[in-house]
Short mmCIF file of C-alpha atoms and ligand atoms in Angstrom, two decimals:
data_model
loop_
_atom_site.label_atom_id
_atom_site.label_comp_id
_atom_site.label_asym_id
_atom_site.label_seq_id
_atom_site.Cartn_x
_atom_site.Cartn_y
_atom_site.Cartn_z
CA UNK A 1 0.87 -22.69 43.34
CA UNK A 2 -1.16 -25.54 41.60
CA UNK A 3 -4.02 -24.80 38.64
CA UNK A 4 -6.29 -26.60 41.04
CA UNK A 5 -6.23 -22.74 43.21
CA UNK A 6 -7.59 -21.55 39.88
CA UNK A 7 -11.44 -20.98 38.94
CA UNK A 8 -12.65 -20.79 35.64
CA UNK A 9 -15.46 -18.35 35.03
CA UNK A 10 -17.17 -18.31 31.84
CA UNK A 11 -19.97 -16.87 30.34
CA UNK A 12 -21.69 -17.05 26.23
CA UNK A 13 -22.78 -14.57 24.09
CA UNK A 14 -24.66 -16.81 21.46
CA UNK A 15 -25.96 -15.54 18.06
CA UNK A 16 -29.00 -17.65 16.41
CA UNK A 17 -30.34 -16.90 12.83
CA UNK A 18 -33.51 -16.55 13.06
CA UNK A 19 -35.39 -18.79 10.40
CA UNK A 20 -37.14 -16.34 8.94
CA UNK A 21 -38.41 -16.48 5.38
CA UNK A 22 -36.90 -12.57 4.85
CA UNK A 23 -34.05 -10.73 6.29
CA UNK A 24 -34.99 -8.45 9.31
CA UNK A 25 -35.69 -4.94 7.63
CA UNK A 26 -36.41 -5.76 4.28
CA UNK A 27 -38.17 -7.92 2.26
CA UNK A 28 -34.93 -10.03 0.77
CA UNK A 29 -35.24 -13.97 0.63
CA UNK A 30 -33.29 -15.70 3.46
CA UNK A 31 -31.30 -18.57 0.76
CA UNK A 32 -28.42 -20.43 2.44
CA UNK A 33 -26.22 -21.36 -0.60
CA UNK A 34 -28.19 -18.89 -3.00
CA UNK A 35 -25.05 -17.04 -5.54
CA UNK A 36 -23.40 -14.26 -4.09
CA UNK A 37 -24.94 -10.50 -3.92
CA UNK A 38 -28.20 -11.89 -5.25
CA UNK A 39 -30.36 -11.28 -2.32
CA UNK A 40 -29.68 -7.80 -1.60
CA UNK A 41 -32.13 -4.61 -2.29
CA UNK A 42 -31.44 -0.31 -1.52
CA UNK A 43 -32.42 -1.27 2.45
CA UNK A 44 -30.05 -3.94 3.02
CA UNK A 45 -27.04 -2.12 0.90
CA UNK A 46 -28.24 1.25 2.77
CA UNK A 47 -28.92 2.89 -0.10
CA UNK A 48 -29.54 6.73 0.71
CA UNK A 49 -33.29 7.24 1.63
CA UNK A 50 -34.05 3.74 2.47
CA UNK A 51 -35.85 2.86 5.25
CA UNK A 52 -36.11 -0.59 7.39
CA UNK A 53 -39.61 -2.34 8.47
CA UNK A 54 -39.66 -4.84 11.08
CA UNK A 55 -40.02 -8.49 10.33
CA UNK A 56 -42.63 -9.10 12.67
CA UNK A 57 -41.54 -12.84 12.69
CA UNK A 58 -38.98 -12.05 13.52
CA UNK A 59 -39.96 -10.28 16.91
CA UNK A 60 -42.37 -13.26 17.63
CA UNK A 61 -39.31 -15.87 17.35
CA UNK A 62 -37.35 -13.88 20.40
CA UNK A 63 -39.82 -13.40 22.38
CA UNK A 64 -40.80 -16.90 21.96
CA UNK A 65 -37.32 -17.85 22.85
CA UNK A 66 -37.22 -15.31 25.62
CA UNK A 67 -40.19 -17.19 27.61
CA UNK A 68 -38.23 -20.54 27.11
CA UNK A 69 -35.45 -19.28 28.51
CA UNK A 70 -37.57 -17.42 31.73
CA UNK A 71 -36.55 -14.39 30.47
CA UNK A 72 -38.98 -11.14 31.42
CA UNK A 73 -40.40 -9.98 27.77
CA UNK A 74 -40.43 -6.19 27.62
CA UNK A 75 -43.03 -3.92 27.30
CA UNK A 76 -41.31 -1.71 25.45
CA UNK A 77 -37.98 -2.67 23.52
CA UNK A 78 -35.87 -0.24 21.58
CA UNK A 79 -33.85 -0.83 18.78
CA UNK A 80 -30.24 0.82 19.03
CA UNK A 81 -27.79 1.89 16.56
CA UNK A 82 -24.58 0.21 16.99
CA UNK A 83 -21.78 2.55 15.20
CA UNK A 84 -18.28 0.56 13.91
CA UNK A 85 -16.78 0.88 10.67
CA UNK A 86 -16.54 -2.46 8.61
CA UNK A 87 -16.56 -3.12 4.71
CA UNK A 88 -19.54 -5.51 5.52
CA UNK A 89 -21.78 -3.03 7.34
CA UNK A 90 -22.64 -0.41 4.26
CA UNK A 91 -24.97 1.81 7.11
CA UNK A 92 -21.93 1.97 9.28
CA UNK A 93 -23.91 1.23 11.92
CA UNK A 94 -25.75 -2.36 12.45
CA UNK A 95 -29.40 -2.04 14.09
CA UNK A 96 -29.29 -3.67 17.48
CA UNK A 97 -31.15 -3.25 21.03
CA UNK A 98 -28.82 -2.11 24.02
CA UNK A 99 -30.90 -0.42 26.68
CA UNK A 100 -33.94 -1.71 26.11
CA UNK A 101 -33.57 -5.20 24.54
CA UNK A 102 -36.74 -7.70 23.98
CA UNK A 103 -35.90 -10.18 26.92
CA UNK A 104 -34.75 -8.77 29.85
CA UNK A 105 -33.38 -10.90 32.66
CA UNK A 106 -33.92 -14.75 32.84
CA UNK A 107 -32.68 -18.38 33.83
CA UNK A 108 -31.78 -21.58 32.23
CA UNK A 109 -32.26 -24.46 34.31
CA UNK A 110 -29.62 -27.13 32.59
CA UNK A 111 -30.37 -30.65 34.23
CA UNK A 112 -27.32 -32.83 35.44
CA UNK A 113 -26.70 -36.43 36.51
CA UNK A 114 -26.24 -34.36 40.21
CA UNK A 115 -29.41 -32.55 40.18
CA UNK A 116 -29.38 -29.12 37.76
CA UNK A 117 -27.89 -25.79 37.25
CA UNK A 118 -28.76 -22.70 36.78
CA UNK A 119 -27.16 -20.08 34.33
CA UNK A 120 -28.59 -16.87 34.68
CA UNK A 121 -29.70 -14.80 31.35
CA UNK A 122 -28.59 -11.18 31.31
CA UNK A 123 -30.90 -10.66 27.90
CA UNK A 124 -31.96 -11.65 24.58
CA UNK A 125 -31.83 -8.94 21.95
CA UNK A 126 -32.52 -9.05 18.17
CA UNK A 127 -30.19 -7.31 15.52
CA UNK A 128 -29.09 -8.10 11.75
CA UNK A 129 -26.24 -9.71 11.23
CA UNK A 130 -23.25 -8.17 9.16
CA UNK A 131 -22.77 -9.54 5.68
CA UNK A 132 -19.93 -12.07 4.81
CA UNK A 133 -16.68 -10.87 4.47
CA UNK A 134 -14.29 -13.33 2.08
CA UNK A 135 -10.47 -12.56 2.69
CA UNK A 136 -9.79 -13.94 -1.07
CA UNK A 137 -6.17 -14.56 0.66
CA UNK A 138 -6.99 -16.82 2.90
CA UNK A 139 -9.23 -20.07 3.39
CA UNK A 140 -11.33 -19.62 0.03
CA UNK A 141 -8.38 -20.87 -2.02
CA UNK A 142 -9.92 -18.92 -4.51
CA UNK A 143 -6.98 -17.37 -4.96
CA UNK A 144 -4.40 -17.93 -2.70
CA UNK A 145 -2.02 -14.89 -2.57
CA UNK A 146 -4.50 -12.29 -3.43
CA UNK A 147 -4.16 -9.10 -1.88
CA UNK A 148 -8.29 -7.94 -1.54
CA UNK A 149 -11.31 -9.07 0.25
CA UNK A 150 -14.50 -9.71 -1.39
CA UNK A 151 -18.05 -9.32 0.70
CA UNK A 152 -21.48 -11.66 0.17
CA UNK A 153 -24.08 -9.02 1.08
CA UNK A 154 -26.98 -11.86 1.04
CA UNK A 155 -26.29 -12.20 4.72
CA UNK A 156 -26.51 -8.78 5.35
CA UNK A 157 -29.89 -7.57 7.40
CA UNK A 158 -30.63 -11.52 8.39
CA UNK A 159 -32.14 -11.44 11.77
CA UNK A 160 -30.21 -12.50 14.73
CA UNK A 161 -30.49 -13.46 18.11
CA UNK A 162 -28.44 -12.67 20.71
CA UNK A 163 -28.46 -14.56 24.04
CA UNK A 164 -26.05 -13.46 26.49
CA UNK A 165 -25.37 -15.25 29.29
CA UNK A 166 -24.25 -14.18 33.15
CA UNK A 167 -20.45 -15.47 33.50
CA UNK A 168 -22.27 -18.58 35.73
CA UNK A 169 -20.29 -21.27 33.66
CA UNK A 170 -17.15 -22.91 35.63
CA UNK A 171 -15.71 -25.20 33.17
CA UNK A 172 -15.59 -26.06 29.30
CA UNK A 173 -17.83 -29.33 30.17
CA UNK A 174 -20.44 -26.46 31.99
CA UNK A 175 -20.02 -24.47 29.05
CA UNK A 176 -20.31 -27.43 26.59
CA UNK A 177 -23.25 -28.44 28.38
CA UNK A 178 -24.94 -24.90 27.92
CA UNK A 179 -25.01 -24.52 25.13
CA UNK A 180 -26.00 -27.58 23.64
CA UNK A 181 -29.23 -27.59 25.60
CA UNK A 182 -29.48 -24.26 24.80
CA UNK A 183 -28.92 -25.03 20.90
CA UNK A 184 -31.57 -28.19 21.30
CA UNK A 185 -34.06 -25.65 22.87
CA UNK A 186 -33.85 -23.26 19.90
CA UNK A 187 -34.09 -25.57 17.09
CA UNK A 188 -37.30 -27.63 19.03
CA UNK A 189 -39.10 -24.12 19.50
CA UNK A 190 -38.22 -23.79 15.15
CA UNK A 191 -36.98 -20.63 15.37
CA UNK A 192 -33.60 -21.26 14.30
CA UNK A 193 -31.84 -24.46 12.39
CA UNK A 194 -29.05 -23.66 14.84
CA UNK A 195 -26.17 -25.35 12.81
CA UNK A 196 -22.55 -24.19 13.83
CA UNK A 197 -21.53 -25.68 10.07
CA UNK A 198 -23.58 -23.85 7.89
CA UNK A 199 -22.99 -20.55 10.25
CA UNK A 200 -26.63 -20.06 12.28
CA UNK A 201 -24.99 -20.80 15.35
CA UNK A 202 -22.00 -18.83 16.51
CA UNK A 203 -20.71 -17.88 19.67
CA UNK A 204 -18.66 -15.15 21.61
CA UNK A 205 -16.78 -16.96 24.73
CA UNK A 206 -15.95 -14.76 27.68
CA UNK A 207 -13.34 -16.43 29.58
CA UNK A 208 -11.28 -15.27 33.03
CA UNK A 209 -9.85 -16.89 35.79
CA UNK A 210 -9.77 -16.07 39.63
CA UNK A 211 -8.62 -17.50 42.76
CA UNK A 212 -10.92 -19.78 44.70
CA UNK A 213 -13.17 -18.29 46.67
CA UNK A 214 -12.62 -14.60 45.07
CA UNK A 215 -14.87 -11.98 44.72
CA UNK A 216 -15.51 -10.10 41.27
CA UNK A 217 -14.06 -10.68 38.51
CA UNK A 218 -10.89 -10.24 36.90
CA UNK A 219 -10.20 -9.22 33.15
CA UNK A 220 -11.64 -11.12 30.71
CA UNK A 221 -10.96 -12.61 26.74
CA UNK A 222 -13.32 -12.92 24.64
CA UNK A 223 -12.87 -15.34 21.89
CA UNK A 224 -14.82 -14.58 19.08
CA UNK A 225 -16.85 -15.97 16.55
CA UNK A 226 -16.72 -19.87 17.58
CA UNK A 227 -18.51 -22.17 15.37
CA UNK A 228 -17.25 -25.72 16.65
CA UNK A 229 -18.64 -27.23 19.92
CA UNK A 230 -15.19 -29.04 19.63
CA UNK A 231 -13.36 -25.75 19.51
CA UNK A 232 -14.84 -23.70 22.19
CA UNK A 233 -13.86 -26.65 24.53
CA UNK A 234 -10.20 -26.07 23.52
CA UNK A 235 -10.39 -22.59 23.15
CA UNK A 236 -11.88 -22.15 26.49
CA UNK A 237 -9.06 -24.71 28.08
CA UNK A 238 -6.24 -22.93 26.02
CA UNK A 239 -7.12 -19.36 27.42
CA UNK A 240 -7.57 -20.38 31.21
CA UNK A 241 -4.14 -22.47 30.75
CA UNK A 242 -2.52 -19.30 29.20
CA UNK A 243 -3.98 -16.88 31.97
CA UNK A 244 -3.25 -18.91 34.92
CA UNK A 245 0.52 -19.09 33.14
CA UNK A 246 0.21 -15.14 33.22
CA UNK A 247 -0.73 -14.87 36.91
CA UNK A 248 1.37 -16.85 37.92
CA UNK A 249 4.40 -15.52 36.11
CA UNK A 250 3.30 -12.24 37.80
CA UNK A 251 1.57 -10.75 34.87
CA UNK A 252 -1.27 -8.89 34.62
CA UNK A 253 -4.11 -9.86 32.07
CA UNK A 254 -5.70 -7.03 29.89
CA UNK A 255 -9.53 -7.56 28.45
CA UNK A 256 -8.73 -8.29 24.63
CA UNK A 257 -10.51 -10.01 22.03
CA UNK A 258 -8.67 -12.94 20.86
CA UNK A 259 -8.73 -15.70 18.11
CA UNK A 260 -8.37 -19.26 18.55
CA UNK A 261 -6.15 -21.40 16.25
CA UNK A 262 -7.23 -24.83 16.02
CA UNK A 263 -3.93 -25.65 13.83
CA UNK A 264 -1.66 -24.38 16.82
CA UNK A 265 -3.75 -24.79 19.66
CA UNK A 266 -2.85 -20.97 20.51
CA UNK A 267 -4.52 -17.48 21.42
CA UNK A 268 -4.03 -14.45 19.36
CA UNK A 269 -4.75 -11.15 19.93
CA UNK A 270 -7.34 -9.85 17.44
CA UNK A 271 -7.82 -6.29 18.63
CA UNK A 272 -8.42 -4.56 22.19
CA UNK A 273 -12.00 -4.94 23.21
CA UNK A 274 -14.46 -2.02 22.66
CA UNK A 275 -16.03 -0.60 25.34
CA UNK A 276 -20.13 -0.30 24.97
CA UNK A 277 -18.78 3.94 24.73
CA UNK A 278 -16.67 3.08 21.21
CA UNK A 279 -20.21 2.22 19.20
CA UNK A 280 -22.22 5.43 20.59
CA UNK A 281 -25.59 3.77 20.24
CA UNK A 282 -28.48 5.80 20.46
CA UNK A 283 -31.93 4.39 20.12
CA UNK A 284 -32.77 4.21 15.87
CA UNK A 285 -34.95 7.09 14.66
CA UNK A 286 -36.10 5.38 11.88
CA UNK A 287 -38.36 2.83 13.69
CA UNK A 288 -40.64 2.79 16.41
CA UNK A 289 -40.55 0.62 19.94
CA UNK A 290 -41.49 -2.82 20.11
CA UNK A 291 -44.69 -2.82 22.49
CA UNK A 292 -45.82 -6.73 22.65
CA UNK A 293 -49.79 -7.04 23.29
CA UNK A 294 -50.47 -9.28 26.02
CA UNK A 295 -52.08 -11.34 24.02
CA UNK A 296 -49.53 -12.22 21.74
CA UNK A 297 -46.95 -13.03 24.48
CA UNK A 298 -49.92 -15.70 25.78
CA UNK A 299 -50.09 -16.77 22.11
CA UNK A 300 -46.65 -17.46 22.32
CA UNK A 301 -45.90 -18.71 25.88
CA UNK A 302 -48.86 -21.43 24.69
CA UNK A 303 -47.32 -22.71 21.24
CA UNK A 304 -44.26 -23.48 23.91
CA UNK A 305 -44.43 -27.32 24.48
CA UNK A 306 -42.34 -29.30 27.31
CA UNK A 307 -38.86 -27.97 26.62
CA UNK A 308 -35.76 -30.42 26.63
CA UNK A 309 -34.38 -30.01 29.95
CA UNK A 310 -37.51 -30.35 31.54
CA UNK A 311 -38.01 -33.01 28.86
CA UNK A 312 -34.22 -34.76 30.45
CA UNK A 313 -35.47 -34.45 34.23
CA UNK A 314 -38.58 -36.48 33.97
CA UNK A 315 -37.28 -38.68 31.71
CA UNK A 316 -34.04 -39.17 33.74
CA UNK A 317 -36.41 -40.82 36.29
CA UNK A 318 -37.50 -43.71 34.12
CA UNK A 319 -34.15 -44.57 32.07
CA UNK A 320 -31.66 -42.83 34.27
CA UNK A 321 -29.72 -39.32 33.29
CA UNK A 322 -27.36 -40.62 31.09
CA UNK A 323 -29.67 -41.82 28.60
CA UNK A 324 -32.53 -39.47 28.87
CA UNK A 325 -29.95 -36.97 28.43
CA UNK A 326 -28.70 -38.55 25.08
CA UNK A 327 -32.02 -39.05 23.73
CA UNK A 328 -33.46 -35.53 24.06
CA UNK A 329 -30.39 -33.99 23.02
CA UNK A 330 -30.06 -36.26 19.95
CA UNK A 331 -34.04 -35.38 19.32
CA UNK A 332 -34.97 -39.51 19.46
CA UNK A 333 -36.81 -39.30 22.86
CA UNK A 334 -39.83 -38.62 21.26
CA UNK A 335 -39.22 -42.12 18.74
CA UNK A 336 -39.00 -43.72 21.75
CA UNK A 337 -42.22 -42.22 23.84
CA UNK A 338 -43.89 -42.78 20.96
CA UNK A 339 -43.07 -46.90 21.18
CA UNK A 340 -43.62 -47.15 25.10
CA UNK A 341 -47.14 -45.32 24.55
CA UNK A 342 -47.80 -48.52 21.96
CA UNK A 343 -46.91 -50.74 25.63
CA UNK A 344 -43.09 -51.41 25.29
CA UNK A 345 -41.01 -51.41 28.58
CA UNK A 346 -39.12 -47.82 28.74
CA UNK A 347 -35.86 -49.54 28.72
CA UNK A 348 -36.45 -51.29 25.33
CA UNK A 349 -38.35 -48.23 24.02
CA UNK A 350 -35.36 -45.99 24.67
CA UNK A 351 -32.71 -48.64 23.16
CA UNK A 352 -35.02 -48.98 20.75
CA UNK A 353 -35.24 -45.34 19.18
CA UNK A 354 -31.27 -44.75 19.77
CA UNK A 355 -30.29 -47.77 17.60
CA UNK A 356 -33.45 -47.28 14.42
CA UNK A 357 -34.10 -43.53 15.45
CA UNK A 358 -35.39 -43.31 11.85
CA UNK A 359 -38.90 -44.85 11.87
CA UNK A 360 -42.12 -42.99 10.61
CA UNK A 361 -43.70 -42.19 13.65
CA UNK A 362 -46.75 -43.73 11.94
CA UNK A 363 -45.02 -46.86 12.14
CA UNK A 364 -44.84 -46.54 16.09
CA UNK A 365 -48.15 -49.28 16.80
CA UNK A 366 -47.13 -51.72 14.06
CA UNK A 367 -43.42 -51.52 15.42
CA UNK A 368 -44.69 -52.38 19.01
CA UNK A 369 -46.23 -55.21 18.17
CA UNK A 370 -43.62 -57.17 15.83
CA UNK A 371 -41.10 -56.24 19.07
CA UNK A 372 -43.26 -57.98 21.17
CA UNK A 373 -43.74 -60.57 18.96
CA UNK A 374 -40.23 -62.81 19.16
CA UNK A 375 -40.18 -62.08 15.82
CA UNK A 376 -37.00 -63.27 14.31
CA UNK A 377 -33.97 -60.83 14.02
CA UNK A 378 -33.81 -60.58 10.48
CA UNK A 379 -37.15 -59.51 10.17
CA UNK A 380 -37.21 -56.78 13.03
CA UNK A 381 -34.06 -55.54 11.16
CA UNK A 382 -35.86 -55.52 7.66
CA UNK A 383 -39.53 -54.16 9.53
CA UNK A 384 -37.26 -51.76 11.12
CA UNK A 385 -35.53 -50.84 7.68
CA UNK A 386 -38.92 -50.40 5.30
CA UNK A 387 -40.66 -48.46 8.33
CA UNK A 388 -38.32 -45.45 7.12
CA UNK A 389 -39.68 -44.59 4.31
CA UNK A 390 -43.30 -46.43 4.31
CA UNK A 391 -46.22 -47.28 6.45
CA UNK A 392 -45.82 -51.17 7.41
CA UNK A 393 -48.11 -53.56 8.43
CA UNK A 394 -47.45 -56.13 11.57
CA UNK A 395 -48.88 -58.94 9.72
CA UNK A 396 -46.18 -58.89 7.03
CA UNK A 397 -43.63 -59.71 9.80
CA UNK A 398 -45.08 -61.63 12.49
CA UNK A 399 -45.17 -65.05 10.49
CA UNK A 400 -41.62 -64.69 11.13
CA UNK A 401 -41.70 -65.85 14.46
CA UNK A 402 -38.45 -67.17 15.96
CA UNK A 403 -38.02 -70.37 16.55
CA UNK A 404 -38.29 -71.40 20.37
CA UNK A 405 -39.44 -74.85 20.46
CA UNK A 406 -37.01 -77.08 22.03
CA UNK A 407 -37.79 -80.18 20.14
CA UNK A 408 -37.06 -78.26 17.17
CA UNK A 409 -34.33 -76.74 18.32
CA UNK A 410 -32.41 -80.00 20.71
CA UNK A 411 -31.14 -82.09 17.26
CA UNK A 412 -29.98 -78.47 16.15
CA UNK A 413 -27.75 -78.27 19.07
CA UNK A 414 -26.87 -81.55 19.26
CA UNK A 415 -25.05 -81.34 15.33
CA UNK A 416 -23.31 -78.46 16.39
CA UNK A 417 -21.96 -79.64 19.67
CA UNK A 418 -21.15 -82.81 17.76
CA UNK A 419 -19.53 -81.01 14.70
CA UNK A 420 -17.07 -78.58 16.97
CA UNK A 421 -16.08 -80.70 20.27
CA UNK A 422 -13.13 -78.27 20.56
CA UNK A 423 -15.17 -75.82 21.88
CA UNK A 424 -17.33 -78.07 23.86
CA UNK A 425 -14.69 -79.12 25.54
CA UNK A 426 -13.31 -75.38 26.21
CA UNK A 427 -16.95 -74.42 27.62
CA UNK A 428 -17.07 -77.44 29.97
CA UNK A 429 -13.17 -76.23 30.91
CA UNK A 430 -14.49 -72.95 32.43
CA UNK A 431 -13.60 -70.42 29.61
CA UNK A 432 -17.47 -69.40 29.20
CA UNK A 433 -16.56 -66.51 26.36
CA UNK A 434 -16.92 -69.48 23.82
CA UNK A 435 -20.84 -69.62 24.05
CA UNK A 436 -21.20 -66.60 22.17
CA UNK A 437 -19.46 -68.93 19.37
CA UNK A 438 -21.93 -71.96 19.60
CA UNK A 439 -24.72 -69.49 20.00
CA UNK A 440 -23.77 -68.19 16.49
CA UNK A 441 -23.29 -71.67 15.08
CA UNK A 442 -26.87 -72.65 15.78
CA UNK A 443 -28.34 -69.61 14.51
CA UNK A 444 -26.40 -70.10 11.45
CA UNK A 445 -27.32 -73.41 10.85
CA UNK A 446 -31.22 -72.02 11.60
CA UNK A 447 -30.85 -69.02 9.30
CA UNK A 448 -31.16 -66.86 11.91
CA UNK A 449 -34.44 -68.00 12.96
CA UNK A 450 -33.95 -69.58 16.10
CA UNK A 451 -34.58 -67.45 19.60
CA UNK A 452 -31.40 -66.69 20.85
CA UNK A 453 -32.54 -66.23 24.49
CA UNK A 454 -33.78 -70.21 24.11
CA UNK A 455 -30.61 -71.33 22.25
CA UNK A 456 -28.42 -69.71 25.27
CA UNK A 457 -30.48 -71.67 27.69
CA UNK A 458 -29.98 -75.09 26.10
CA UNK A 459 -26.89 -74.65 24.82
CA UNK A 460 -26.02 -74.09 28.69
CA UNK A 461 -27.92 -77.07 30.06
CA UNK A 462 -26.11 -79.35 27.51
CA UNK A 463 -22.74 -78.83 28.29
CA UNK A 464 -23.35 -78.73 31.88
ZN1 ZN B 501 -32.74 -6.32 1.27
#
C-alpha cells in the first residue's frame, strides 16, 4: 500500500496576542523585552482577594477579528475557568471561554491560483496567556546544567486569541497557506503584531491521517506550541509520515500531544492529551457575560476595510495570482495601488512596489511621473532611494532624461563595435547572449545615461 492511499487532515488552533496596551484583567503594561517580573501586580500573581476587570479592548479586538473571519459574534459570551496545575499559572486555573466563546462558527475564504478554499471556523475565544516558564537547563544557556526552572510573570494575564480551526486543511502547503493569510489578516485589522519570533503568534497543529475517501476521523496529534512557519511544514510532514508508518505496520495510533524536534526531524511524546473533562471549567464567578451592543459590533464590522484575500482575488485579475498573492501577503500591494492610481500600467506598478517597496506613500505622484519620464537609471535608483525617508520633488530628477537620440547615440556604438570586434563577430555568428555585453559597453561609455531600450535597437540593426 502506497502513501498516495493516505489523506492528510489537518486543522489549527492559533493563539494571537492581542496588542493591547494592558494585560487582559489588570491594569499591567504589555512591554515585550521589559526585565523580568516587572510587570506583574496582586491580579496577575493571584494574590488572595484580587479580582480581574475586563480589558474592554481587548473584547473589541476579537470580535473585530471574529467578523473578518465570518464568524457569528455572540450575544452573550462567558468566560470559563480552565483548571491545570502549572508553576506559570499562580490561580491554577487560566480564564478562558468554552461554552460560550465570543465568535461562534465562521469561514475563511483563502484564495488560490485554482479558484479558493474554504476552512471552516469552529470559534474564536479570548483568554490570558500563561506566563513564561525558563527551564534554566536548557536553551537559556544561562546556566547550562542547572537543575530549576525560573518563570517571567510579565506575560502572565496578556490577552490572547484563540482561533480554532475545523480539521478542513489537507496538506502542509493548505496549512501553510492558512495561516499566513490568516496571520496577514490579523496584523492588517492591528489587533495583533502577529510575529512567530518574538512569540505573538503560536500555534497548536492537529494532525491525522485516513484512507481516501473515509469517513470520520481517526486519532489525532497535536503538536504543540509551533512558532516557525518553516517548522509546522515539517512537523506536519514528519507526523503524517510517522502515522501512515504506524498503520501500515498494523499499529494503532493513540491521540497524544507531541513535540517536534527540528534538530532530529522526530516526534516525541509530550504527555497524553487532556480531555475538555481533565480542566473542569465552569463559567468564572468573578465576572459577568460579555453582551456586545449592536452598535458596537456595526462600529466594528465598519472600521473593517477590504481584507487580504479578498484584497488577492481582485487583484489576481489584473497581475495574475501569483503576484497579487505575493504582494498582499508581503503588505506592498498597497505601494503599488498607490503608483497605478498616479497612471502607471498595473504591471509596472506591481514590479514596481516589490523591488523599492519602501517609498513614502507621499512620494507615490512624484514617483509616477519620473517613471514615466525615461529618466535615466541612475536617477530612478537615487529618486527611488531619497523617497524613503523624504518628500521628493519630480523636477529634481527629470533633467536626467536618458539619452535616446540616435545621432547622439550612432558614433557611441560605432567606438564600441569598433573597439571589441570579437564580440561583433560572435553576435553576427548567431550566439545572441553577447548583446547583453555591448549593451553594457555603451552604457558605460554613456555613464549610464543612454536608453537602453534604444541602445538594444541599434545595437541590433548594426550588426545585422
Ligand atoms: Zn497585573
Amino acid at each position: 500500500m502506497s502513501s498516495t492511499d493516505w489523506e492528510t487532515v489537518i486543522g489549527l488552533e492559533v493563539h494571537a496576542h492581542l496588542k493591547t496596551k494592558t494585560k487582559m484583567f489588570c491594569r499591567c503594561a504589555l512591554e515585550y523585552g521589559a526585565g523580568e517580573n516587572t510587570r506583574t501586580c496582586p491580579v496577575c500573581l493571584a494574590h488572595p482577594g484580587a479580582l480581574p476587570v475586563p480589558n474592554a479592548r481587548a473584547i473589541e479586538y476579537t470580535i473585530k477579528l471574529g467578523l473578518a473571519l465570518g464568524c457569528e459574534i455572540s450575544k452573550h459570551a462567558i468566560f470559563a475557568r480552565k483548571n491545570y496545575f502549572y508553576p506559570d499559572l499562580p490561580k491554577g486555573y487560566q480564564i478562558s471561554q468554552y461554552e460560550s466563546p465570543l465568535c461562534g462558527s465562521g469561514v475563511f475564504v483563502i484564495p488560490t491560483a485554482d479558484g479558493e478554499e474554504t476552512v471552516g471556523i469552529v470559534r474564536a475565544h479570548l483568554e490570558e496567556d500563561a506566563a513564561k516558564t525558563v527551564h534554566a537547563g536548557g536553551a537559556t544557556g544561562r546556566s547550562v546544567g542547572a537543575d530549576y526552572s525560573l518563570v517571567d510573570f510579565n506575560r502572565g494575564g496578556t490577552p490572547l486569541i484563540e482561533i480554532v480551526s475545523e480539521p478542513d486543511l489537507r496538506s502542509a502547503d493548505e496549512a501553510d497557506r492558512y495561516l499566513r493569510l490568516l496571520r496577514q489578516t490579523i496584523v492588517e485589522l492591528g489587533v495583533s503584531d502577529a510575529e512567530m519570533e518574538k512569540g505573538t503568534l503560536r500555534a497548536d497543529v492537529n494532525v491525522s491521517v485516513r484512507k481516501r475517501g473515509e469517513e470520520g476521523y481517526r486519532p489525532r496529534w497535536e503538536l504543540k506550541n509551533m512558532n516557525s512557519f518553516t517548522f509546522i511544514r515539517r512537523g506536519i510532514e514528519a507526523a503524517v509520515r510517522e502515522q501512515v508508518a504506524a498503520y501500515e505496520r498494523g499499529e494503532e495510533i493513540e491521540q497524544s500531544t507531541y513535540d517536534y524536534d527540528p534538530d532530529t526531524d522526530h516526534l516525541t511524546v509530550h504527555r497524553s492529551k487532556e480531555e475538555a473533562d481533565d480542566y473542569r471549567y465552569f463559567p468564572e464567578p468573578d465576572l459577568v457575560p460579555i453582551e456586545p451592543p449592536a452598535e458596537l459590533v456595526d462600529r466594528l464590522r465598519g472600521e473593517i476595510g477590504e481584507l487580504p484575500g479578498a484584497r488577492i482575488r481582485r487583484l489576481a485579475e489584473t497581475v495574475g495570482f501569483d503576484v497579487a498573492e505575493e504582494l498582499v501577503m508581503t503588505g506592498k500591494d498597497w505601494k503599488a495601488d498607490a503608483l497605478a492610481r498616479e497612471g502607471i500600467e498595473w504591471r509596472i506598478a506591481a514590479n514596481t512596489a516589490m523591488n523599492q517597496p519602501d517609498f513614502l506613500p507621499e512620494n507615490a505622484p512624484a514617483l509616477a511621473k519620473i517613471l514615466q519620464a525615461n529618466v535615466t537609471r541612475d536617477a530612478l535608483n537615487s529618486a527611488f532611494a531619497v523617497s524613503t525617508t523624504s518628500i521628493i520633488s519630480a523636477d529634481d530628477y527629470l533633467e536626467q532624461t536618458a539619452v535616446s537620440d540616435e545621432s547622439e547615440l550612432g558614433p557611441v556604438i560605432d567606438r564600441v563595435l569598433a573597439a571589441n570586434p570579437d564580440q561583433a563577430a560572435t553576435y553576427r555568428g548567431g550566439k545572441e547572449g553577447v548583446l547583453g555585453f555591448l549593451v553594457g559597453q555603451v552604457m558605460k561609455e554613456t555613464q549610464g545615461k543612454a536608453d537602453p531600450k534604444v541602445v538594444n535597437r541599434l545595437l541590433r540593426e548594426k550588426l545585422q
